[in-house]
Coordinates of C-alpha atoms in Angstrom, one line a residue:
M898 CA 17.0 14.8 171.8
C899 CA 14.4 14.1 169.6
G900 CA 15.4 16.2 166.1
I901 CA 11.9 18.4 164.3
I902 CA 11.7 19.8 161.5
G903 CA 8.7 21.5 159.7
Y904 CA 8.6 23.4 156.5
V905 CA 6.3 25.5 154.1
G906 CA 7.1 27.0 150.6
P907 CA 7.9 26.4 146.8
R908 CA 9.9 23.6 147.3
V909 CA 9.4 19.7 147.3
A910 CA 8.7 19.4 151.3
R911 CA 9.3 15.7 151.4
E912 CA 13.3 16.1 150.1
V913 CA 13.7 19.2 152.7
V914 CA 12.4 17.4 155.6
V915 CA 14.2 14.7 155.1
A916 CA 17.7 16.5 154.2
G917 CA 17.0 18.4 157.6
L918 CA 16.4 15.3 159.6
Q919 CA 19.6 14.1 158.1
R920 CA 21.6 17.1 159.3
M921 CA 20.1 16.4 163.0
E922 CA 21.7 13.0 163.0
Y923 CA 24.3 13.3 165.5
R924 CA 21.6 14.2 168.3
G925 CA 20.8 10.6 168.3
Y926 CA 17.6 8.8 167.2
D927 CA 15.9 5.1 167.0
S928 CA 13.2 5.8 164.6
A929 CA 12.4 8.8 161.9
G930 CA 9.3 9.7 160.5
V931 CA 7.4 12.3 157.9
A932 CA 4.1 13.6 157.0
V933 CA 3.0 15.8 154.1
I934 CA -0.5 17.1 153.0
A935 CA -1.3 16.2 149.5
D936 CA -5.3 16.5 147.6
G937 CA -6.7 17.3 150.9
S938 CA -5.3 14.2 152.9
L939 CA -2.1 13.7 154.9
Q940 CA 0.1 11.1 153.9
V941 CA 2.4 9.5 157.1
R942 CA 6.1 7.1 156.2
K943 CA 7.7 6.3 159.4
K944 CA 10.2 3.7 159.8
A945 CA 11.7 2.4 163.4
G946 CA 15.8 2.8 163.2
K947 CA 18.1 5.0 161.1
I948 CA 16.9 7.3 158.7
G949 CA 18.3 5.0 155.7
N950 CA 15.1 3.0 156.7
L951 CA 12.9 5.2 156.5
T952 CA 14.2 6.6 153.1
S953 CA 14.2 3.2 151.9
A954 CA 10.4 3.1 152.7
L955 CA 10.5 6.4 150.5
A956 CA 11.5 5.0 147.6
A957 CA 9.5 2.1 148.0
D958 CA 6.5 4.4 148.4
P959 CA 7.1 7.8 147.3
L960 CA 5.3 10.7 149.3
P961 CA 3.8 13.2 146.7
D962 CA 5.8 16.8 145.9
T963 CA 3.9 19.2 148.2
E964 CA 4.4 22.5 149.5
I965 CA 4.3 21.2 153.7
G966 CA 5.6 18.5 155.2
I967 CA 6.8 18.1 159.1
G968 CA 9.6 15.4 160.0
H969 CA 10.7 14.1 163.4
T970 CA 14.0 11.7 164.6
R971 CA 12.5 10.1 168.3
W972 CA 14.6 9.6 170.9
A973 CA 12.5 6.7 172.3
T974 CA 10.9 7.5 176.1
H975 CA 7.6 6.8 176.1
G976 CA 7.2 3.3 174.5
G977 CA 10.0 1.2 172.8
P978 CA 11.5 2.1 169.2
T979 CA 8.9 0.9 166.7
D980 CA 7.5 1.8 163.7
A981 CA 3.8 2.6 165.4
N982 CA 5.6 4.6 168.3
A983 CA 7.5 6.7 165.8
H984 CA 6.1 10.2 164.9
P985 CA 4.3 11.6 163.1
H986 CA 1.4 10.7 165.1
V987 CA -1.9 11.1 163.3
S988 CA -5.7 12.0 165.0
T989 CA -8.3 9.3 164.5
N990 CA -10.0 11.3 162.4
G991 CA -7.4 11.5 160.1
R992 CA -6.8 15.4 159.8
V993 CA -3.9 16.0 161.9
A994 CA -0.2 14.7 162.3
L995 CA 1.9 16.0 165.1
I996 CA 5.5 15.1 166.2
H997 CA 6.8 16.5 169.6
N998 CA 9.7 17.1 171.6
G999 CA 10.1 16.8 175.4
I1000 CA 7.4 14.8 177.9
I1001 CA 4.0 15.1 178.5
E1002 CA 3.5 14.4 181.7
N1003 CA -0.3 14.2 182.8
F1004 CA -0.5 11.9 179.7
A1005 CA -1.7 8.9 181.1
A1006 CA -4.9 11.1 182.5
L1007 CA -5.7 12.8 179.3
R1008 CA -5.2 9.4 177.1
L1009 CA -8.0 7.7 179.5
E1010 CA -10.3 10.7 179.4
L1011 CA -9.7 10.5 175.8
E1012 CA -10.5 6.5 175.4
T1013 CA -13.9 6.8 177.4
Q1014 CA -15.3 9.4 174.5
G1015 CA -14.0 6.2 171.9
V1016 CA -10.6 7.7 170.8
C1017 CA -8.3 4.7 170.0
F1018 CA -5.1 4.7 170.3
L1019 CA -2.2 3.3 168.4
S1020 CA 1.0 3.6 169.8
Q1021 CA 1.9 3.9 172.9
T1022 CA 3.7 7.3 173.5
D1023 CA 2.6 10.3 175.4
T1024 CA 2.9 12.4 172.0
E1025 CA -0.1 10.7 170.8
V1026 CA -2.4 12.2 173.4
A1027 CA -1.5 15.3 171.8
A1028 CA -2.3 14.1 168.7
Q1029 CA -5.6 13.3 169.5
L1030 CA -6.5 16.1 171.6
L1031 CA -6.0 18.3 168.5
G1032 CA -7.8 15.9 166.4
V1033 CA -10.8 16.5 168.6
E1034 CA -10.3 20.1 168.8
V1035 CA -9.9 21.0 164.9
A1036 CA -12.9 18.5 164.7
K1037 CA -15.3 21.4 166.2
G1038 CA -14.6 24.0 163.8
V1039 CA -11.7 25.3 165.5
D1040 CA -8.9 26.7 163.7
L1041 CA -5.6 25.1 164.1
A1042 CA -3.9 27.9 165.8
D1043 CA -6.5 28.1 168.2
A1044 CA -6.4 24.7 168.4
L1045 CA -3.0 23.8 169.4
R1046 CA -3.3 27.0 171.9
A1047 CA -6.3 25.1 173.8
V1048 CA -4.2 21.7 173.6
C1049 CA -1.5 23.3 175.6
R1050 CA -3.0 24.6 178.0
R1051 CA -4.1 21.2 179.2
L1052 CA -0.7 19.8 178.9
D1053 CA 2.1 19.5 181.5
G1054 CA 5.3 19.3 181.5
A1055 CA 8.1 19.7 178.6
F1056 CA 7.3 20.1 174.7
T1057 CA 7.8 20.9 171.2
L1058 CA 4.9 20.6 169.2
V1059 CA 4.1 20.8 165.4
A1060 CA 1.2 20.1 163.6
I1061 CA -0.2 19.9 160.4
D1062 CA -4.0 19.8 159.6
S1063 CA -5.2 18.5 156.3
A1064 CA -8.1 20.8 156.0
Q1065 CA -5.8 23.8 156.4
P1066 CA -3.1 22.5 154.2
D1067 CA -0.9 26.4 153.5
R1068 CA 0.1 26.6 157.2
L1069 CA 1.7 24.6 160.4
V1070 CA 1.3 25.3 163.6
A1071 CA 4.3 25.0 166.8
A1072 CA 4.5 25.6 170.5
R1073 CA 7.2 25.2 173.0
R1074 CA 7.4 25.2 177.0
N1075 CA 10.4 24.3 178.2
S1076 CA 12.2 22.3 175.2
P1077 CA 13.4 24.2 172.0
L1078 CA 11.7 25.7 169.1
V1079 CA 13.4 27.9 166.5
V1080 CA 11.7 29.5 162.8
G1081 CA 14.1 29.9 160.1
I1082 CA 12.9 33.2 158.0
G1083 CA 13.6 32.1 154.0
Q1084 CA 12.2 34.4 151.3
G1085 CA 8.5 33.1 150.2
E1086 CA 9.5 29.9 152.4
N1087 CA 9.4 29.4 155.8
F1088 CA 10.7 26.6 158.7
V1089 CA 10.6 25.6 162.1
A1090 CA 12.8 23.5 163.9
S1091 CA 14.6 21.5 167.0
D1092 CA 18.0 23.0 165.9
V1093 CA 18.9 25.9 163.2
A1094 CA 21.2 23.0 161.7
A1095 CA 17.7 21.7 159.9
F1096 CA 17.4 24.8 158.0
I1097 CA 21.0 26.6 157.7
E1098 CA 20.8 25.3 154.3
F1099 CA 18.2 27.8 152.7
T1100 CA 18.5 30.7 155.7
R1101 CA 20.6 32.2 158.0
N1102 CA 17.5 34.3 159.4
A1103 CA 15.8 32.9 162.5
V1104 CA 13.6 33.5 164.9
E1105 CA 13.7 32.6 168.9
L1106 CA 10.3 31.7 170.2
G1107 CA 9.9 32.4 174.4
Q1108 CA 8.4 30.4 176.8
D1109 CA 4.6 29.2 176.3
Q1110 CA 4.4 30.6 172.6
V1111 CA 2.8 29.4 169.5
V1112 CA 3.6 30.3 166.2
D1113 CA 1.5 30.2 163.2
V1114 CA 3.9 29.5 160.0
T1115 CA 2.4 30.5 156.0
R1116 CA 5.1 30.5 153.3
D1117 CA 4.8 34.3 153.8
G1118 CA 4.8 35.0 156.9
I1119 CA 5.2 33.9 161.3
T1120 CA 2.6 34.8 163.6
V1121 CA 3.4 34.6 167.3
T1122 CA 1.0 34.8 170.4
D1123 CA 1.2 33.4 174.1
F1124 CA -0.7 30.2 175.2
D1125 CA -3.5 32.2 175.3
G1126 CA -3.7 33.7 171.8
N1127 CA -2.6 37.6 172.7
P1128 CA 0.3 38.5 170.8
A1129 CA 3.6 37.6 172.0
L1130 CA 7.3 39.1 171.5
S1131 CA 10.2 36.9 170.2
R1132 CA 14.0 37.5 169.3
P1133 CA 15.1 37.2 165.7
F1134 CA 18.7 37.0 165.3
E1135 CA 21.4 35.9 162.5
V1136 CA 23.3 32.4 162.6
T1137 CA 26.9 32.7 162.1
W1138 CA 27.9 29.2 162.1
D1139 CA 28.3 26.7 159.7
L1140 CA 26.7 23.5 159.2
S1141 CA 29.6 21.7 161.2
A1142 CA 29.2 24.5 163.8
A1143 CA 25.3 24.2 163.9
E1144 CA 24.9 20.8 164.8
K1145 CA 27.1 21.2 167.7
A1146 CA 25.0 24.8 168.7
G1147 CA 28.0 27.1 168.0
F1148 CA 30.4 25.0 170.8
D1149 CA 33.8 23.6 169.6
W1150 CA 32.9 20.2 170.9
F1151 CA 30.1 17.9 171.5
M1152 CA 31.0 17.7 174.9
R1153 CA 31.4 21.0 175.8
K1154 CA 27.9 21.6 174.1
E1155 CA 26.7 18.5 176.0
I1156 CA 28.9 20.1 179.6
H1157 CA 26.0 23.0 179.0
E1158 CA 23.0 21.0 178.2
Q1159 CA 23.0 19.5 181.9
P1160 CA 20.8 21.9 183.1
Q1161 CA 18.3 21.0 181.1
A1162 CA 19.1 17.2 181.1
V1163 CA 19.1 17.3 184.7
A1164 CA 15.3 18.8 184.6
D1165 CA 14.6 16.6 182.5
T1166 CA 15.4 13.4 184.7
L1167 CA 13.2 14.9 187.2
L1168 CA 10.1 15.7 185.1
G1169 CA 7.0 14.5 186.0
R1170 CA 8.0 12.4 189.0
F1171 CA 6.2 13.9 191.9
T1172 CA 2.5 14.4 192.2
T1173 CA 0.7 17.2 192.7
D1174 CA -0.8 15.2 196.2
G1175 CA 2.8 14.8 197.3
A1176 CA 4.1 11.7 196.2
L1177 CA 6.9 10.9 194.3
K1178 CA 6.1 7.9 191.1
L1179 CA 8.3 6.2 189.3
D1180 CA 6.2 5.0 186.5
E1181 CA 8.8 2.4 184.8
L1182 CA 9.3 0.5 188.1
H1183 CA 6.8 -2.6 187.6
I1184 CA 8.4 -4.4 190.7
P1185 CA 5.5 -4.6 193.4
E1186 CA 6.0 -2.6 196.7
E1187 CA 5.8 -5.7 199.0
E1188 CA 8.9 -6.7 196.9
L1189 CA 10.9 -3.5 197.4
R1190 CA 9.9 -3.6 201.4
S1191 CA 11.3 -7.0 201.9
V1192 CA 14.8 -6.1 200.3
D1193 CA 17.5 -6.7 203.1
K1194 CA 20.5 -5.8 200.5
I1195 CA 21.0 -3.3 197.8
I1196 CA 24.2 -3.9 195.1
I1197 CA 24.9 -1.3 192.5
V1198 CA 26.7 -2.3 189.9
A1199 CA 28.2 -0.2 187.1
C1200 CA 31.4 0.8 185.0
G1201 CA 33.4 4.0 184.5
S1202 CA 31.7 7.4 185.4
A1203 CA 28.3 5.4 186.2
Y1204 CA 30.0 3.5 189.1
Y1205 CA 30.9 7.1 189.7
A1206 CA 27.3 7.9 190.5
G1207 CA 26.9 4.6 191.9
L1208 CA 28.9 5.5 194.5
V1209 CA 27.1 9.1 195.2
A1210 CA 24.0 6.9 195.4
K1211 CA 25.8 4.4 198.2
Y1212 CA 25.7 8.0 200.7
A1213 CA 21.9 8.8 199.6
I1214 CA 20.5 5.5 199.6
E1215 CA 22.2 4.4 202.8
H1216 CA 21.1 7.7 205.0
W1217 CA 17.6 8.3 203.3
I1218 CA 16.6 3.6 203.6
R1219 CA 18.9 2.3 206.4
V1220 CA 19.7 -0.6 204.0
P1221 CA 23.4 -1.9 203.2
C1222 CA 24.3 -0.7 200.0
E1223 CA 27.2 -2.1 198.4
V1224 CA 29.1 -0.8 194.8
E1225 CA 30.8 -3.3 192.5
I1226 CA 32.5 -2.7 189.6
A1227 CA 31.0 -4.8 186.9
S1228 CA 33.6 -6.4 185.4
E1229 CA 34.5 -7.8 188.9
F1230 CA 31.2 -8.5 190.1
R1231 CA 30.5 -12.1 188.8
Y1232 CA 33.4 -13.6 189.6
R1233 CA 33.7 -12.9 193.1
D1234 CA 30.7 -15.0 194.1
P1235 CA 29.0 -12.3 195.1
I1236 CA 26.5 -13.1 197.8
I1237 CA 22.9 -13.0 196.0
T1238 CA 19.9 -13.8 197.6
R1239 CA 15.7 -12.8 196.5
T1240 CA 15.9 -10.4 198.7
T1241 CA 19.0 -8.8 197.2
L1242 CA 18.2 -6.0 194.9
V1243 CA 20.8 -5.3 192.5
V1244 CA 20.6 -1.4 190.3
T1245 CA 23.1 -1.5 187.2
I1246 CA 23.6 1.8 186.0
S1247 CA 24.4 2.7 182.2
Q1248 CA 24.6 5.3 179.9
S1249 CA 24.0 3.2 176.6
G1250 CA 22.2 -0.4 177.9
E1251 CA 24.7 -2.2 176.3
T1252 CA 27.8 -2.5 178.4
A1253 CA 28.8 -6.2 177.8
D1254 CA 30.3 -6.1 181.6
T1255 CA 27.1 -5.0 183.2
L1256 CA 24.7 -6.8 181.4
M1257 CA 27.1 -9.8 182.1
A1258 CA 26.5 -8.7 186.1
I1259 CA 22.4 -8.6 185.4
R1260 CA 22.9 -11.7 184.1
H1261 CA 24.2 -13.7 186.7
A1262 CA 22.3 -11.7 189.4
R1263 CA 19.2 -12.9 187.7
E1264 CA 20.4 -16.7 188.1
Q1265 CA 20.3 -15.6 191.9
H1266 CA 16.7 -14.6 191.5
A1267 CA 17.6 -11.0 192.6
K1268 CA 15.3 -8.3 191.3
V1269 CA 16.7 -5.7 189.3
I1270 CA 16.3 -2.1 188.3
A1271 CA 18.4 -0.6 185.3
I1272 CA 18.9 3.1 185.4
C1273 CA 19.7 3.8 181.7
N1274 CA 19.3 6.4 179.2
T1275 CA 18.5 4.4 176.3
N1276 CA 14.9 3.4 175.4
G1277 CA 14.9 -0.2 173.9
S1278 CA 18.5 -1.2 174.6
T1279 CA 19.5 -4.5 176.2
I1280 CA 20.1 -3.5 179.8
P1281 CA 16.5 -2.5 180.3
R1282 CA 15.1 -5.4 178.7
E1283 CA 16.7 -7.9 180.6
S1284 CA 16.4 -6.2 183.7
D1285 CA 13.3 -6.7 186.0
A1286 CA 12.4 -2.7 185.9
V1287 CA 14.0 0.6 184.7
L1288 CA 14.7 4.3 185.4
Y1289 CA 15.5 6.2 182.2
T1290 CA 17.4 9.2 182.5
H1291 CA 16.3 11.0 179.8
A1292 CA 20.0 12.9 178.9
G1293 CA 19.2 12.9 175.5
P1294 CA 22.0 11.6 172.9
E1295 CA 25.5 11.6 174.3
L1296 CA 28.0 11.8 171.6
G1297 CA 31.1 12.6 173.4
V1298 CA 32.8 9.6 174.4
A1299 CA 33.5 11.4 177.5
S1300 CA 30.7 11.3 179.8
T1301 CA 29.4 14.6 181.2
K1302 CA 25.7 15.0 180.6
G1303 CA 25.0 11.1 181.4
F1304 CA 26.6 11.4 184.8
L1305 CA 24.6 14.2 186.5
T1306 CA 21.5 12.5 185.3
Q1307 CA 22.2 9.3 186.3
V1308 CA 23.5 10.8 190.1
A1309 CA 19.7 12.7 189.4
A1310 CA 18.3 9.7 188.7
C1311 CA 20.1 7.5 191.7
Y1312 CA 18.6 10.2 194.1
L1313 CA 15.4 9.9 192.8
L1314 CA 15.4 6.0 193.4
G1315 CA 16.9 6.5 196.6
L1316 CA 13.5 8.6 197.8
Y1317 CA 11.4 6.6 195.8
L1318 CA 12.5 3.4 198.4
A1319 CA 12.5 5.6 201.5
Q1320 CA 8.6 6.0 200.2
V1321 CA 7.9 3.1 199.8
R1322 CA 9.4 1.0 203.3
G1323 CA 8.4 4.5 205.2
T1324 CA 11.9 5.3 206.7
M1325 CA 11.1 9.0 205.6
F1326 CA 7.9 11.2 205.8
G1327 CA 6.7 12.1 203.4
D1328 CA 6.8 16.0 203.6
E1329 CA 11.0 15.2 203.9
I1330 CA 10.8 13.6 200.5
A1331 CA 8.7 16.3 199.3
Q1332 CA 11.9 19.1 200.6
I1333 CA 14.3 17.0 199.0
M1334 CA 12.8 16.9 195.8
N1335 CA 12.0 20.5 195.8
E1336 CA 16.0 20.9 196.1
L1337 CA 16.3 18.7 193.4
A1338 CA 14.2 20.7 191.3
A1339 CA 15.3 23.8 191.8
V1340 CA 19.4 22.6 191.1
P1341 CA 18.8 22.6 187.4
P1342 CA 19.0 26.6 187.4
L1343 CA 22.1 26.3 190.2
I1344 CA 24.1 24.2 187.4
Q1345 CA 23.7 27.2 185.1
E1346 CA 25.0 29.3 187.4
V1347 CA 27.8 27.2 187.3
L1348 CA 28.4 27.2 184.1
E1349 CA 27.9 30.9 183.5
R1350 CA 31.4 31.1 186.2
M1351 CA 34.0 29.2 183.9
T1352 CA 36.4 32.5 183.6
P1353 CA 38.2 31.1 186.4
I1354 CA 38.6 27.2 184.9
K1355 CA 39.7 29.0 181.0
G1356 CA 42.3 30.4 183.3
L1357 CA 43.6 27.0 185.0
A1358 CA 43.8 25.3 182.1
R1359 CA 45.9 27.8 180.2
Q1360 CA 48.5 27.6 183.5
F1361 CA 48.7 24.2 184.3
G1362 CA 48.9 23.3 180.0
N1363 CA 52.2 21.2 180.5
T1364 CA 51.8 20.2 184.2
K1365 CA 52.3 16.3 184.6
S1366 CA 49.8 15.0 187.5
V1367 CA 47.3 16.6 189.1
L1368 CA 45.2 15.1 192.2
F1369 CA 42.1 15.8 193.5
L1370 CA 40.8 15.1 196.6
G1371 CA 37.2 15.1 198.4
R1372 CA 35.2 13.6 201.3
H1373 CA 32.0 12.2 201.7
V1374 CA 30.3 12.4 198.1
G1375 CA 33.0 14.9 197.7
Y1376 CA 35.3 11.5 196.9
P1377 CA 33.2 10.1 194.1
V1378 CA 33.5 13.8 192.4
A1379 CA 36.8 13.5 192.6
L1380 CA 37.2 10.2 190.8
E1381 CA 35.3 11.7 188.3
G1382 CA 37.0 14.8 187.9
A1383 CA 40.4 12.9 187.6
L1384 CA 38.7 10.7 185.3
K1385 CA 38.2 13.2 182.9
L1386 CA 41.7 14.3 183.1
K1387 CA 42.8 10.7 181.8
E1388 CA 40.2 9.9 179.6
I1389 CA 40.7 13.5 177.2
A1390 CA 43.8 15.6 177.9
Y1391 CA 45.8 12.0 178.3
L1392 CA 47.1 13.4 181.9
H1393 CA 48.1 11.3 185.1
A1394 CA 45.4 12.3 187.6
E1395 CA 44.2 10.3 190.3
G1396 CA 41.6 10.7 192.9
F1397 CA 41.7 10.2 196.9
P1398 CA 39.7 10.3 199.8
A1399 CA 40.9 13.7 201.3
G1400 CA 41.1 11.6 204.9
E1401 CA 43.3 9.0 203.0
L1402 CA 46.1 11.0 202.4
K1403 CA 48.7 10.5 205.0
H1404 CA 48.3 6.7 204.3
G1405 CA 50.2 7.3 200.9
P1406 CA 49.0 9.9 199.0
I1407 CA 50.4 12.6 200.2
A1408 CA 54.0 11.6 198.8
L1409 CA 52.9 12.4 195.2
V1410 CA 52.3 16.3 196.3
E1411 CA 55.3 18.1 195.5
A1412 CA 56.0 21.8 194.8
G1413 CA 53.6 23.1 191.8
V1414 CA 51.0 20.1 191.8
P1415 CA 47.7 21.4 191.3
V1416 CA 45.2 19.6 193.9
F1417 CA 41.0 20.5 193.2
V1418 CA 39.7 19.9 196.6
V1419 CA 35.9 19.2 196.8
V1420 CA 34.6 20.9 200.0
P1421 CA 31.7 19.7 201.7
P1422 CA 29.1 22.5 202.7
Q1423 CA 29.8 24.0 206.2
G1424 CA 26.3 22.5 207.6
R1425 CA 28.6 19.3 207.9
D1426 CA 31.2 20.8 210.1
Q1427 CA 33.0 18.0 211.3
L1428 CA 33.7 16.7 207.4
H1429 CA 34.2 20.5 206.4
D1430 CA 37.1 21.1 209.2
K1431 CA 38.6 18.2 208.2
V1432 CA 38.6 18.9 204.7
V1433 CA 40.6 22.3 205.4
S1434 CA 42.8 20.8 207.9
N1435 CA 43.4 18.5 204.2
I1436 CA 44.1 21.6 202.3
Q1437 CA 46.4 23.1 204.8
E1438 CA 48.5 19.8 204.5
V1439 CA 48.8 19.6 200.9
R1440 CA 49.2 23.7 200.7
A1441 CA 52.1 23.2 203.4
R1442 CA 53.9 21.0 200.9
G1443 CA 53.9 23.5 198.1
A1444 CA 50.7 22.6 196.6
L1445 CA 48.3 24.5 194.4
T1446 CA 45.5 24.2 195.9
I1447 CA 41.9 24.7 193.3
V1448 CA 39.2 25.0 196.0
L1449 CA 35.8 24.1 195.2
A1450 CA 33.6 25.0 198.2
E1451 CA 30.0 26.7 198.8
E1452 CA 29.6 30.6 198.3
G1453 CA 30.2 32.6 201.4
D1454 CA 33.0 30.1 202.9
L1455 CA 34.9 32.0 204.8
E1456 CA 37.1 29.4 206.6
V1457 CA 38.5 27.5 203.5
E1458 CA 39.9 30.9 201.6
P1459 CA 43.0 31.8 203.0
F1460 CA 43.5 28.3 202.1
A1461 CA 43.3 28.5 198.3
D1462 CA 45.2 29.7 195.6
V1463 CA 42.0 29.6 193.8
L1464 CA 38.5 29.5 195.3
F1465 CA 35.8 28.4 192.8
P1466 CA 32.8 28.8 194.7
L1467 CA 29.3 26.7 194.2
P1468 CA 25.9 27.7 194.8
K1469 CA 25.0 26.5 198.5
V1470 CA 22.5 23.4 198.2
S1471 CA 22.6 20.3 201.1
T1472 CA 25.7 17.9 201.1
L1473 CA 23.9 14.8 199.6
L1474 CA 23.5 17.3 196.4
Q1475 CA 26.5 18.6 195.9
P1476 CA 27.7 16.4 193.3
L1477 CA 25.3 17.8 190.8
L1478 CA 27.4 21.3 190.7
A1479 CA 30.9 20.2 192.2
T1480 CA 31.3 17.7 189.1
V1481 CA 31.3 20.5 186.2
P1482 CA 33.8 22.4 187.1
L1483 CA 36.2 19.5 187.0
Q1484 CA 34.3 18.3 183.4
Y1485 CA 34.6 22.2 182.1
F1486 CA 38.8 22.2 183.1
A1487 CA 39.3 18.9 181.4
C1488 CA 37.7 19.7 178.4
E1489 CA 39.4 22.9 178.3
L1490 CA 42.7 21.6 179.0
A1491 CA 42.3 18.9 176.2
T1492 CA 41.5 21.9 173.7
L1493 CA 44.7 23.7 174.4
K1494 CA 46.9 20.8 173.6
G1495 CA 45.3 20.0 170.5
Y1496 CA 43.6 16.8 171.8
D1497 CA 40.2 14.9 169.8
V1498 CA 37.9 15.9 172.8
D1499 CA 34.9 14.5 171.6
Q1500 CA 37.0 11.1 169.8
P1501 CA 39.8 10.2 172.5
R1502 CA 42.5 7.6 171.5
N1503 CA 41.7 4.1 172.2
L1504 CA 38.5 4.6 173.5
A1505 CA 34.6 3.8 172.7
K1506 CA 31.2 5.0 173.5
S1507 CA 29.6 2.0 174.4
V1508 CA 32.0 -0.9 175.7
T1509 CA 29.8 -3.9 173.9
V1510 CA 32.8 -6.6 175.0
E1511 CA 33.9 -7.8 178.1

């Protein structure tokens, strides 16, 4: 997600801030900006595009040498990647500059309130609401830290905020809720940042802020409080990584880091989608509800992992909406002359928003007058621009070529779309939708639980380091999970791997099973008794032929235990939501096996992150 840095100290703040932003470029971004206080006034430079655009602007119109500054790289969520939407944002009275990471859920209501008071907004962002609120508070004569605490108490959602006030030029303040913020402690200088990479060149001493805390930073020290102004505890620590490792938060690969970011990524995708009165809202879907009610067929079009996310979505959408749903590989879609009418809804899924095959499918669908909804992670990319509506996943930048958090957030977004269509079309009661949304909201901590159980997966990678083939089996939504697990091994471990519907074993694939072949099996929760029992029978079939069975089943499933050589327990969720948990161990296994083989996990051979040609 966004990169944030603030500095107070004797160095040239502009240089410290820009260098910190450059060290966080790996996070991905689409605009950058800097603000300093000079001679009692704010000076701001910000540009869309890469940091090179910002440094060119600074060369043409330099900022003065000052001892305080803040900087930001933005990953667009509310509003496209433009100069106006770039951070920092400045309050109407010109006193406050503010940068922000996260999503402010109630920004629309707050913006309307401020506009009725005569506040003029210059951007489309949710961030500017916080800047304007802070400007209003300090104009009352309120101390900057007290003002930020007052603003935080009014905000819903996830946020890291950092602000400076031209009338208080010797300090900066910062706050966090559900979004990272770390303080760097130097000698006569201090830093705040979203990542230690921003300041590790200057200090390895840091303080980690807790939830709902505000930090007041001067060059001489820091003061930490909660949102009500009470003194709060914070955790000091020493950074032991070098700069390269710091960019990966101490992980050996971006892919492994991104696997561990999945609880937060899924939470961010779900954030702000449910109103206090119990209704699901998708603000990005600018398609009239009457048109959505007239849809008589849904076609999901995607490539690679996104295609498998679409297969999961098919089960959910048909169950919740009772409308036929097809899932198509984008490169095949327009060449088979698909049947598309004005009442067909085409849903495309792309992490980058630039996938060429998917883009061509969109153009073909729109030529046939179908409505197109894009599920995408990249604001301002081509696919959202050419679609009728877009649902952003908010996964943040994904640098590993093999998709991990991109896939899981696509699945989560598909669930949101399915539930929203059920709400619009009246195929589910409000309390039914609310129940599923509540279960979805509880999933991110369960993903974290899965991540904390990875020791057996590391052992499996060592055990199967020399294997030539791995098979994956699943039924229902477990089948797309099996396909995704196999794809990960192909992509980064260069290993033959295949995913099959478990019921297809006797129709050919069982011929591949021989003594010692690892077979991963995704077992449905026990509530689906018929499905569950059939998969248990499939496990016995492959085990009888000498396969080594690695079974992913919900914890407490005693029926499957006797037939598993290795049993990996999954927290209990309903069947349709199980892919959000079952996929994670398979991602980790592929990452661990590729690492043991000595391969480049982040940049596997022959592959690119964004496939921009057909």
